[in-house]
XYZ file of C-alpha atoms in Angstrom:
173
model
C 83.026 155.003 195.207
C 80.341 156.484 197.959
C 78.167 154.068 197.408
C 79.654 151.076 196.268
C 83.168 149.427 197.217
C 83.692 148.598 193.719
C 83.505 148.020 190.102
C 82.469 144.363 191.401
C 80.340 145.818 194.006
C 78.516 147.616 190.886
C 78.412 145.004 188.786
C 76.108 142.731 191.337
C 74.675 145.144 191.772
C 73.645 146.080 188.376
C 72.762 142.060 188.096
C 70.202 142.421 190.558
C 68.595 145.462 189.425
C 67.962 143.799 186.535
C 66.497 140.544 187.915
C 64.260 142.859 189.634
C 62.541 144.267 186.330
C 62.385 141.895 184.761
C 59.777 140.289 188.201
C 58.093 143.096 188.217
C 54.500 143.648 188.109
C 55.018 139.778 187.087
C 51.841 137.780 188.923
C 51.372 134.017 188.556
C 48.970 132.611 186.974
C 48.863 129.108 188.567
C 50.087 127.214 185.604
C 53.241 125.987 185.903
C 54.142 126.383 182.630
C 52.824 129.803 181.430
C 54.382 131.109 184.541
C 58.241 129.613 183.967
C 57.617 130.885 180.302
C 56.938 134.449 181.408
C 59.201 134.643 183.764
C 62.533 133.185 180.966
C 61.385 135.891 178.895
C 60.657 138.317 181.012
C 65.096 137.459 182.231
C 65.629 137.298 179.005
C 63.861 140.943 178.166
C 65.387 142.807 180.895
C 68.734 141.774 180.033
C 68.953 142.296 176.508
C 67.230 145.708 176.850
C 70.154 146.663 178.743
C 73.562 144.512 176.625
C 76.370 146.083 177.968
C 74.901 145.565 181.679
C 74.071 141.983 180.199
C 77.173 141.106 179.175
C 78.701 142.258 182.031
C 76.322 140.594 184.358
C 75.017 137.449 183.342
C 77.501 134.567 184.457
C 77.584 136.126 188.014
C 75.676 135.339 190.447
C 74.603 138.050 193.050
C 73.131 136.596 196.309
C 71.354 140.376 196.483
C 67.216 140.218 197.212
C 66.104 140.383 193.676
C 67.906 137.733 192.105
C 66.892 135.615 195.425
C 63.517 136.379 195.280
C 63.476 135.192 191.084
C 65.669 132.017 192.297
C 62.553 131.291 195.375
C 60.058 132.220 192.926
C 61.465 129.734 189.842
C 61.863 127.074 192.129
C 58.601 127.182 193.986
C 56.581 127.111 190.515
C 58.291 123.572 189.809
C 57.819 122.015 194.064
C 54.552 123.594 193.564
C 54.120 121.903 190.182
C 54.222 118.473 191.430
C 58.514 117.845 190.622
C 60.544 116.464 193.467
C 63.175 118.395 194.847
C 66.252 116.701 192.356
C 64.684 117.109 189.451
C 62.986 120.910 191.117
C 66.546 121.945 191.121
C 67.574 120.380 188.188
C 65.282 121.874 186.097
C 65.827 124.940 187.627
C 69.401 124.747 186.713
C 69.002 124.147 183.183
C 66.281 126.654 183.333
C 67.878 129.851 184.724
C 71.408 128.362 182.852
C 69.559 128.788 179.647
C 68.064 131.924 180.467
C 71.368 133.875 181.238
C 72.850 132.431 178.788
C 70.479 133.390 175.464
C 70.282 136.448 177.038
C 74.262 137.037 177.316
C 74.385 135.569 173.588
C 71.717 137.905 172.027
C 73.103 141.169 174.197
C 76.745 140.082 172.667
C 75.087 140.627 169.383
C 73.331 144.047 170.090
C 76.710 145.480 172.019
C 78.189 144.927 168.329
C 78.485 148.240 166.375
C 75.502 148.861 164.499
C 77.711 148.186 161.717
C 79.324 145.044 162.167
C 75.642 143.699 163.625
C 74.085 144.547 160.336
C 77.500 142.434 158.449
C 76.246 139.333 160.491
C 72.642 139.409 160.114
C 73.496 140.442 155.972
C 76.146 137.118 156.100
C 72.974 134.930 155.883
C 71.283 136.284 152.779
C 74.678 136.860 151.076
C 76.809 134.241 151.951
C 74.405 131.199 152.789
C 72.305 131.964 150.641
C 74.664 131.584 147.908
C 75.785 128.029 148.508
C 75.474 126.106 145.553
C 73.730 122.836 146.661
C 76.458 120.787 145.013
C 78.837 121.001 147.965
C 76.654 122.478 150.434
C 73.187 121.112 150.319
C 71.549 120.678 153.046
C 72.240 125.003 154.065
C 71.228 125.729 150.303
C 68.070 123.852 150.868
C 67.824 125.715 154.100
C 69.227 129.188 153.535
C 65.774 130.973 153.184
C 64.800 130.450 157.123
C 68.044 130.223 157.522
C 67.776 134.132 156.606
C 64.785 134.994 158.570
C 65.017 132.436 161.621
C 69.186 133.426 162.429
C 68.400 136.792 163.111
C 65.957 136.559 165.777
C 67.110 134.822 169.352
C 66.715 131.502 169.724
C 65.900 131.849 173.345
C 61.468 131.372 173.007
C 62.033 128.006 170.946
C 64.615 126.711 173.245
C 62.791 127.257 176.262
C 59.585 126.041 174.428
C 61.473 122.641 174.161
C 63.011 122.576 177.758
C 59.730 123.309 179.041
C 57.834 120.261 176.882
C 60.805 118.388 178.243
C 60.261 118.904 182.048
C 55.958 118.484 180.960
C 56.759 115.143 179.787
C 58.418 113.833 182.620
C 56.791 115.249 184.636
C 53.665 113.509 183.702
C 55.822 110.233 183.043
C 55.727 110.779 187.156
């Protein structure tokens, strides 16, 4: 309590520090899609690198310098790309919520005790891989791919899907 008035203030400071770590050293390329992808991956990585902190902070709005800088960066990238203000805000909202939601989901998995994390990962190979085609044809068909994909974050795929959708909207204008 020497530096913070309480746990909530400390939590907000940690969230802001994670956002600062994410943007540290990043410079824009001038290509909006590449820039948003890089920022998203950096934010996700910064939070996932500190799973316990991520679980506490991803749902919070700090209103502090690093968070404001990240928000300004994303909004500027979108506006400079040519999105209208309403589209910029809509895409920003989807972008940041998706980024932080995946960070929270992935961090929560990493925060599990190692035995529980291994058990979850093994479930794709044990239970899913052994389901009979007669009762679960689609799972049986997909089981080898599920066992490989489901133990990794879907965030890069979801991010690319969001950016593809945004690019299609921009091209349609």
